[in-house]
Coordinates of C-alpha atoms in Angstrom, one line a residue:
X8 CA 112.6 -50.3 76.7
X9 CA 110.6 -49.6 79.8
X10 CA 112.4 -46.2 80.1
X11 CA 111.8 -45.0 76.6
X12 CA 110.1 -41.6 76.2
X13 CA 106.4 -41.7 75.8
X14 CA 106.3 -40.6 72.2
X15 CA 108.8 -43.3 71.2
X16 CA 106.9 -46.0 73.1
X17 CA 103.7 -44.9 71.5
X18 CA 105.2 -45.2 68.0
X19 CA 106.6 -48.7 68.8
X20 CA 103.3 -49.9 70.1
X21 CA 101.4 -48.5 67.2
X22 CA 103.6 -50.4 64.7
X23 CA 103.6 -53.6 66.6
X24 CA 99.9 -54.0 67.3
X25 CA 98.3 -52.3 64.3
X26 CA 96.2 -54.4 61.9
X27 CA 96.7 -54.0 58.2
X28 CA 93.6 -55.0 56.4
X29 CA 94.1 -53.0 53.3
X30 CA 95.1 -56.0 51.1
X31 CA 91.8 -57.8 52.2
X32 CA 89.4 -54.9 51.9
X33 CA 88.2 -55.8 48.4
X34 CA 87.4 -59.4 49.2
X35 CA 83.8 -60.6 49.8
X36 CA 82.4 -59.3 53.1
X37 CA 82.3 -62.7 54.7
X38 CA 85.9 -63.4 53.8
X39 CA 87.1 -60.0 54.9
X40 CA 85.3 -60.3 58.2
X41 CA 86.9 -63.7 58.8
X42 CA 90.4 -62.3 58.2
X43 CA 89.6 -59.3 60.3
X44 CA 88.5 -61.4 63.3
X45 CA 91.6 -63.6 63.1
X46 CA 93.8 -60.5 63.1
X47 CA 92.0 -59.0 66.0
X48 CA 92.3 -62.2 68.0
X49 CA 96.1 -62.3 67.2
X50 CA 96.4 -58.6 68.3
X51 CA 94.6 -59.2 71.6
X52 CA 96.9 -62.1 72.4
X53 CA 99.9 -60.0 71.6
X54 CA 98.7 -57.1 73.8
X55 CA 98.0 -59.5 76.7
X56 CA 101.6 -60.7 76.6
X57 CA 103.1 -57.2 76.3
X58 CA 101.2 -56.0 79.3
X59 CA 103.2 -58.5 81.5
X60 CA 106.4 -56.6 80.8
X61 CA 106.0 -53.9 83.4
X62 CA 103.3 -51.8 85.1
X63 CA 104.0 -48.9 82.7
X64 CA 103.4 -51.0 79.6
X65 CA 100.3 -52.6 81.3
X66 CA 98.7 -49.2 82.0
X67 CA 99.7 -47.7 78.6
X68 CA 98.2 -50.6 76.6
X69 CA 95.1 -50.7 78.8
X70 CA 94.4 -47.0 78.0
X71 CA 95.3 -47.0 74.3
X72 CA 95.0 -50.4 72.8
X73 CA 93.3 -53.1 74.9
X74 CA 89.8 -52.0 74.0
X75 CA 90.5 -50.5 70.7
X76 CA 87.7 -52.6 69.2
X77 CA 84.7 -53.6 71.3
X78 CA 81.9 -56.0 70.2
X79 CA 78.7 -56.7 72.1
X80 CA 75.6 -58.7 71.2
X81 CA 73.7 -58.7 74.5
X82 CA 72.6 -56.1 77.0
X83 CA 74.1 -58.0 80.0
X84 CA 77.6 -58.1 78.6
X85 CA 77.4 -54.4 77.7
X86 CA 76.1 -53.3 81.2
X87 CA 78.7 -55.6 82.9
X88 CA 81.5 -54.0 80.9
X89 CA 80.4 -50.5 81.7
X90 CA 80.2 -51.4 85.4
X91 CA 83.8 -52.7 85.2
X92 CA 84.9 -49.4 83.7
X93 CA 83.3 -47.5 86.5
X94 CA 85.1 -49.7 89.0
X95 CA 88.5 -49.3 87.5
X96 CA 91.3 -47.9 89.7
X97 CA 91.2 -44.1 89.8
X98 CA 94.8 -43.9 88.5
X99 CA 93.7 -45.6 85.2
X100 CA 92.3 -43.3 82.5
X101 CA 89.2 -44.3 80.5
X102 CA 90.4 -46.7 77.8
X103 CA 90.1 -45.7 74.2
X104 CA 87.7 -47.5 71.8
X105 CA 88.0 -46.6 68.1
X106 CA 85.8 -49.3 66.6
X107 CA 82.5 -50.0 68.5
X108 CA 80.3 -52.8 67.3
X109 CA 76.9 -53.5 68.8
X110 CA 74.8 -56.2 67.1
X111 CA 71.5 -57.9 67.8
X112 CA 69.8 -54.7 68.9
X113 CA 66.1 -55.5 69.7
X114 CA 63.7 -52.6 69.0
X115 CA 60.3 -54.3 69.4
X116 CA 59.6 -53.9 73.1
X117 CA 61.5 -55.8 75.9
X118 CA 64.6 -57.5 74.5
X119 CA 64.7 -61.4 74.7
X120 CA 67.6 -62.9 76.6
X121 CA 70.8 -62.7 74.7
X122 CA 69.8 -59.6 72.7
X123 CA 71.2 -56.1 73.0
X124 CA 69.0 -53.0 73.6
X125 CA 69.0 -49.4 72.4
X126 CA 70.0 -48.5 75.9
X127 CA 73.2 -50.7 75.5
X128 CA 74.2 -48.7 72.4
X129 CA 73.3 -45.4 74.1
X130 CA 75.5 -46.1 77.1
X131 CA 78.5 -47.3 75.1
X132 CA 78.4 -44.4 72.7
X133 CA 78.2 -42.0 75.6
X134 CA 81.2 -43.7 77.3
X135 CA 83.5 -43.6 74.2
X136 CA 82.2 -40.5 72.3
X137 CA 85.7 -38.9 72.3
X138 CA 87.5 -41.8 70.6
X139 CA 85.1 -43.7 68.4
X140 CA 86.1 -43.6 64.7
X141 CA 84.0 -46.5 63.3
X142 CA 80.5 -47.5 64.5
X143 CA 79.0 -50.8 63.5
X144 CA 75.4 -51.4 64.6
X145 CA 73.0 -54.2 63.6
X146 CA 69.4 -54.6 64.5
X147 CA 66.9 -57.4 64.7
X148 CA 64.0 -57.1 62.2
X149 CA 63.5 -53.3 62.5
X150 CA 66.0 -50.4 62.5
X151 CA 65.1 -47.5 64.8
X152 CA 66.7 -45.4 67.5
X153 CA 65.7 -43.0 70.2
X154 CA 66.2 -39.3 69.1
X155 CA 68.4 -38.9 72.1
X156 CA 70.6 -41.8 70.9
X157 CA 70.8 -40.3 67.5
X158 CA 71.9 -37.1 69.1
X159 CA 74.7 -38.9 71.0
X160 CA 75.9 -40.6 67.8
X161 CA 76.0 -37.2 66.2
X162 CA 78.1 -36.0 69.1
X163 CA 80.9 -38.5 68.3
X164 CA 83.6 -36.0 67.2
X165 CA 85.8 -38.3 65.1
X166 CA 83.2 -40.6 63.5
X167 CA 84.3 -41.5 60.0
X168 CA 82.8 -44.9 59.2
X169 CA 79.2 -46.1 59.8
X170 CA 77.9 -49.6 59.2
X171 CA 74.2 -50.3 59.5
X172 CA 72.7 -53.8 59.4
X173 CA 69.4 -55.6 60.0
X174 CA 69.0 -59.4 60.7
X175 CA 65.6 -60.7 59.9
X176 CA 64.1 -63.5 61.9
X177 CA 61.8 -66.1 60.4
X178 CA 58.7 -67.1 62.2
X179 CA 56.5 -69.9 60.8
X180 CA 58.3 -69.7 57.5
X181 CA 57.0 -66.2 56.8
X182 CA 59.0 -63.6 54.9
X183 CA 59.7 -60.0 55.9
X184 CA 57.8 -57.7 53.7
X185 CA 58.5 -54.1 52.7
X186 CA 55.6 -52.1 53.9
X187 CA 54.7 -48.5 54.7
X188 CA 55.0 -48.1 58.5
X189 CA 53.6 -45.1 60.3
X190 CA 55.2 -43.8 63.5
X191 CA 52.1 -44.8 65.5
X192 CA 52.7 -48.4 64.5
X193 CA 56.2 -48.5 66.0
X194 CA 56.9 -49.4 69.7
X195 CA 56.7 -46.5 72.1
X196 CA 56.4 -44.0 69.2
X197 CA 60.0 -44.6 68.0
X198 CA 60.7 -43.2 64.5
X199 CA 60.2 -45.4 61.4
X200 CA 63.4 -46.8 59.8
X201 CA 63.4 -44.2 57.0
X202 CA 62.9 -41.3 59.5
X203 CA 65.6 -42.7 61.7
X204 CA 68.1 -43.1 58.9
X205 CA 67.4 -39.6 57.7
X206 CA 67.8 -38.1 61.2
X207 CA 71.0 -40.2 61.7
X208 CA 72.6 -39.0 58.5
X209 CA 71.8 -35.4 59.4
X210 CA 73.2 -35.9 62.9
X211 CA 76.6 -37.1 61.5
X212 CA 76.7 -34.5 58.7
X213 CA 80.2 -33.3 57.8
X214 CA 81.8 -36.2 59.6
X215 CA 81.2 -39.5 57.8
X216 CA 83.4 -40.5 54.8
X217 CA 82.3 -44.1 54.5
X218 CA 78.8 -45.7 54.7
X219 CA 78.3 -49.5 54.8
X220 CA 74.8 -50.9 53.9
X221 CA 76.0 -54.5 53.2
X222 CA 73.4 -55.9 55.5
X223 CA 70.9 -53.1 55.6
X224 CA 67.4 -53.5 54.1
X225 CA 64.9 -50.8 55.2
X226 CA 61.4 -52.3 55.9
X227 CA 59.4 -49.2 55.2
X228 CA 58.3 -48.2 51.8
X229 CA 61.3 -47.0 49.8
X230 CA 59.5 -43.8 48.6
X231 CA 59.4 -42.7 52.3
X232 CA 63.2 -42.4 52.5
X233 CA 63.3 -40.0 49.6
X234 CA 60.6 -37.9 51.1
X235 CA 62.1 -37.6 54.6
X236 CA 65.5 -36.8 53.2
X237 CA 64.1 -34.0 51.0
X238 CA 66.8 -31.9 49.5
X239 CA 69.4 -33.0 52.0
X240 CA 72.8 -34.0 50.5
X241 CA 75.4 -36.1 52.4
X242 CA 78.4 -34.2 51.0
X243 CA 81.3 -35.7 53.0
X244 CA 80.6 -39.4 52.1
X245 CA 83.0 -40.7 49.5
X246 CA 82.7 -44.5 49.9
X247 CA 79.5 -46.6 49.8
X248 CA 79.3 -50.4 50.4
X249 CA 76.3 -52.4 49.2
X250 CA 75.2 -56.0 48.7
X251 CA 72.8 -57.1 46.1
X252 CA 71.2 -59.9 48.2
X253 CA 67.5 -59.5 49.2
X254 CA 65.5 -60.4 52.2
X255 CA 62.0 -61.7 51.5
X256 CA 60.5 -59.2 49.1
X257 CA 62.7 -56.4 50.4
X258 CA 64.7 -54.5 47.7
X259 CA 67.5 -52.0 47.4
X260 CA 65.1 -49.3 46.2
X261 CA 65.5 -47.1 49.3
X262 CA 69.3 -47.4 49.1
X263 CA 69.2 -46.5 45.4
X264 CA 67.3 -43.3 46.3
X265 CA 69.8 -42.5 49.0
X266 CA 72.7 -42.8 46.5
X267 CA 71.4 -39.8 44.7
X268 CA 72.0 -37.8 47.9
X269 CA 75.7 -38.5 47.9
X270 CA 77.2 -35.9 45.5
X271 CA 80.8 -36.7 46.3
X272 CA 80.7 -40.4 46.2
X273 CA 83.8 -41.8 44.5
X274 CA 84.3 -45.4 45.7
X275 CA 81.6 -48.1 45.4
X276 CA 81.8 -51.6 46.8
X277 CA 79.3 -54.2 45.7
X278 CA 79.0 -57.6 47.3
X279 CA 76.7 -60.6 46.8
X280 CA 75.8 -62.6 43.7
X281 CA 75.8 -60.9 40.4
X282 CA 72.7 -62.1 38.7
X283 CA 70.6 -59.2 39.9
X284 CA 72.9 -56.4 38.7
X285 CA 70.0 -54.6 37.0
X286 CA 68.6 -53.4 40.3
X287 CA 71.8 -51.3 40.7
X288 CA 71.5 -49.6 37.3
X289 CA 70.0 -46.4 38.8
X290 CA 73.0 -46.1 41.2
X291 CA 75.5 -46.5 38.4
X292 CA 73.7 -44.0 36.3
X293 CA 73.8 -41.4 39.1
X294 CA 77.5 -42.1 39.5
X295 CA 78.6 -42.2 35.9
X296 CA 80.4 -38.8 36.1
X297 CA 82.1 -39.2 39.5
X298 CA 82.9 -42.9 40.2
X299 CA 86.7 -43.4 40.5
X300 CA 87.0 -46.8 42.2
X301 CA 84.8 -49.9 41.9
X302 CA 85.1 -53.1 43.9
X303 CA 82.8 -56.1 43.1
X304 CA 82.5 -59.6 44.4
X305 CA 80.9 -61.0 41.2
X306 CA 81.7 -59.6 37.8
X307 CA 78.2 -60.4 36.5
X308 CA 76.8 -57.5 38.4
X309 CA 78.4 -55.2 35.8
X310 CA 76.7 -56.7 32.8
X311 CA 73.8 -54.2 32.7
X312 CA 76.1 -51.2 32.8
X313 CA 78.9 -52.2 30.5
X314 CA 77.9 -49.7 27.8
X315 CA 77.8 -46.8 30.2
X316 CA 80.9 -44.5 30.1
X317 CA 82.6 -43.7 33.4
X318 CA 85.2 -41.1 32.5
X319 CA 86.7 -40.9 36.0
X320 CA 86.8 -44.6 36.7
X321 CA 90.5 -45.6 37.3
X322 CA 90.4 -48.7 39.6
X323 CA 88.4 -51.8 39.2
X324 CA 88.8 -54.8 41.5
X325 CA 86.9 -58.1 40.8
X326 CA 86.9 -61.2 43.0
X327 CA 84.9 -63.7 41.0
X328 CA 84.8 -63.7 37.2
X329 CA 84.4 -66.2 34.3
X330 CA 85.1 -66.7 30.6
X331 CA 82.9 -63.8 29.7
X332 CA 85.0 -61.3 31.5
X333 CA 87.5 -60.5 28.6
X334 CA 84.5 -59.4 26.6
X335 CA 83.5 -57.0 29.5
X336 CA 86.9 -55.3 29.2
X337 CA 86.2 -54.2 25.6
X338 CA 83.2 -52.2 26.7
X339 CA 82.8 -48.5 27.4
X340 CA 82.9 -49.0 31.1
X341 CA 86.5 -50.0 31.2
X342 CA 87.8 -47.4 28.7
X343 CA 89.5 -45.2 31.3
X344 CA 90.6 -47.9 33.8
X345 CA 94.3 -47.7 34.9
X346 CA 94.4 -50.4 37.6
X347 CA 92.7 -53.8 37.2
X348 CA 92.8 -56.2 40.2
X349 CA 91.8 -59.8 39.8
X350 CA 91.5 -62.7 42.2
X351 CA 93.5 -65.6 40.7
X352 CA 91.2 -68.5 41.8
X353 CA 89.0 -68.3 38.6
X354 CA 92.1 -69.2 36.6
X355 CA 91.8 -72.7 38.0
X356 CA 88.0 -73.2 38.1
X357 CA 87.3 -76.9 37.5
X358 CA 86.3 -77.9 33.9
X359 CA 86.5 -74.3 32.7
X360 CA 89.0 -72.7 30.5
X361 CA 89.1 -69.2 32.1
X362 CA 90.5 -66.0 30.6
X363 CA 93.0 -67.3 28.0
X364 CA 93.6 -63.8 26.9
X365 CA 93.1 -60.2 27.9
X366 CA 92.2 -57.5 25.3
X367 CA 94.9 -55.1 26.6
X368 CA 95.0 -53.3 23.3
X369 CA 91.5 -52.0 23.9
X370 CA 92.5 -50.6 27.3
X371 CA 94.7 -47.7 26.4
X372 CA 95.1 -46.3 29.9
X373 CA 95.7 -49.6 31.7
X374 CA 99.1 -49.4 33.5
X375 CA 98.9 -52.1 36.2
X376 CA 97.2 -55.5 36.7
X377 CA 97.1 -57.0 40.2
X378 CA 97.0 -60.7 40.6
X379 CA 95.6 -61.5 44.1
X380 CA 96.1 -64.9 45.8
X381 CA 98.5 -65.9 43.0
X382 CA 100.6 -68.1 45.3
X383 CA 97.8 -70.6 45.4
X384 CA 96.4 -70.1 41.9
X385 CA 99.0 -68.9 39.4
X386 CA 97.8 -66.9 36.4
X387 CA 98.6 -68.4 33.1
X388 CA 102.0 -67.5 31.6
X389 CA 100.1 -66.3 28.5
X390 CA 98.4 -63.6 30.5
X391 CA 101.7 -62.5 32.1
X392 CA 103.4 -62.4 28.6
X393 CA 100.6 -60.2 27.4
X394 CA 101.1 -57.7 30.2
X395 CA 104.8 -57.6 29.5
X396 CA 104.2 -57.1 25.7
X397 CA 101.9 -54.1 26.4
X398 CA 104.2 -52.7 29.1
X399 CA 101.5 -53.2 31.8
X400 CA 103.0 -53.7 35.2
X401 CA 102.3 -57.0 36.9
X402 CA 101.8 -56.8 40.7
X403 CA 101.4 -59.7 43.1
X404 CA 100.2 -58.2 46.5
X405 CA 101.4 -59.7 49.7
X406 CA 104.4 -61.4 48.1
X407 CA 102.3 -63.6 45.8
X408 CA 104.5 -64.8 42.9

């Protein structure tokens, strides 16, 4: 195999080391991230072994796969890695990084030990601007970037996925509050979070297809985001990921306003508990004519919108649901659904008789039901018989039977 043509070797490597996360994408974010990290660790171990075969394999894997995903949480590690790249043998090309993750970015002055800095992100983006496809950046307490860093992110040619997050610290039991912040109140005149987000979205215009706000809560007044975005429309974004959790008294109002700027949004992911579904009502109302796929962690989040008609909605995936869910399926929201995906664990919730029936007769367009994780929690035979009776295909992903 060491003498195979380059194009054949590339195809073999791609098939061997690729990570298929598609079956897990609809799971809760914490579960998905856990599966992803395990797959990445397995992949790294495999690549390390394959590099021992011969020098050609070692160099090829170094350039194309060894650093395919990079993750940093402190400035020291980032600067050390960049120094190592600069010291690599001249014969080795710059390795490719397709997924860059920089977390714990400190924006309030000098970074404490163990934190990353804007400069860390700046240098890494500059280093891998030709190969990055997904960028995952998370800040501590306040989201902001230098205009020059925003410009560099905008220069990433193949950027398709952007995840933004904020981790709030707790000092003396206090809670982070959503306030109106002027630029002269930020460190070194950095833009406010709303200004930064608006500038960042404009910088990556016509590139992004997916935006992840699972852990993103702007601190500034939500009205400011709408003001700085003005008439701007993020026309290429088709997928949006959210989480209904709150931080202190922060809300999703700013993100709700942003959703109105996504005219071609078709896929919506909603994580977190479902008891605050009403705060997402404006998003659903703005998407009622264009939403095609919906992924939710908790079915309860749908309760406030069950009577809204979604004529283009074809796919609904639900991880956690209860005995009320069959009633949900009778509502206007599900009238056009063709594919329904359910996690099977709720079939076996302790002391609960869950989903004894499905009103398939009220779902005229339903053609497939997916039963996920069925190997551990089999759906009832009654449900399976109903699917067969109505000629609805039963699917058990990943070999679950």
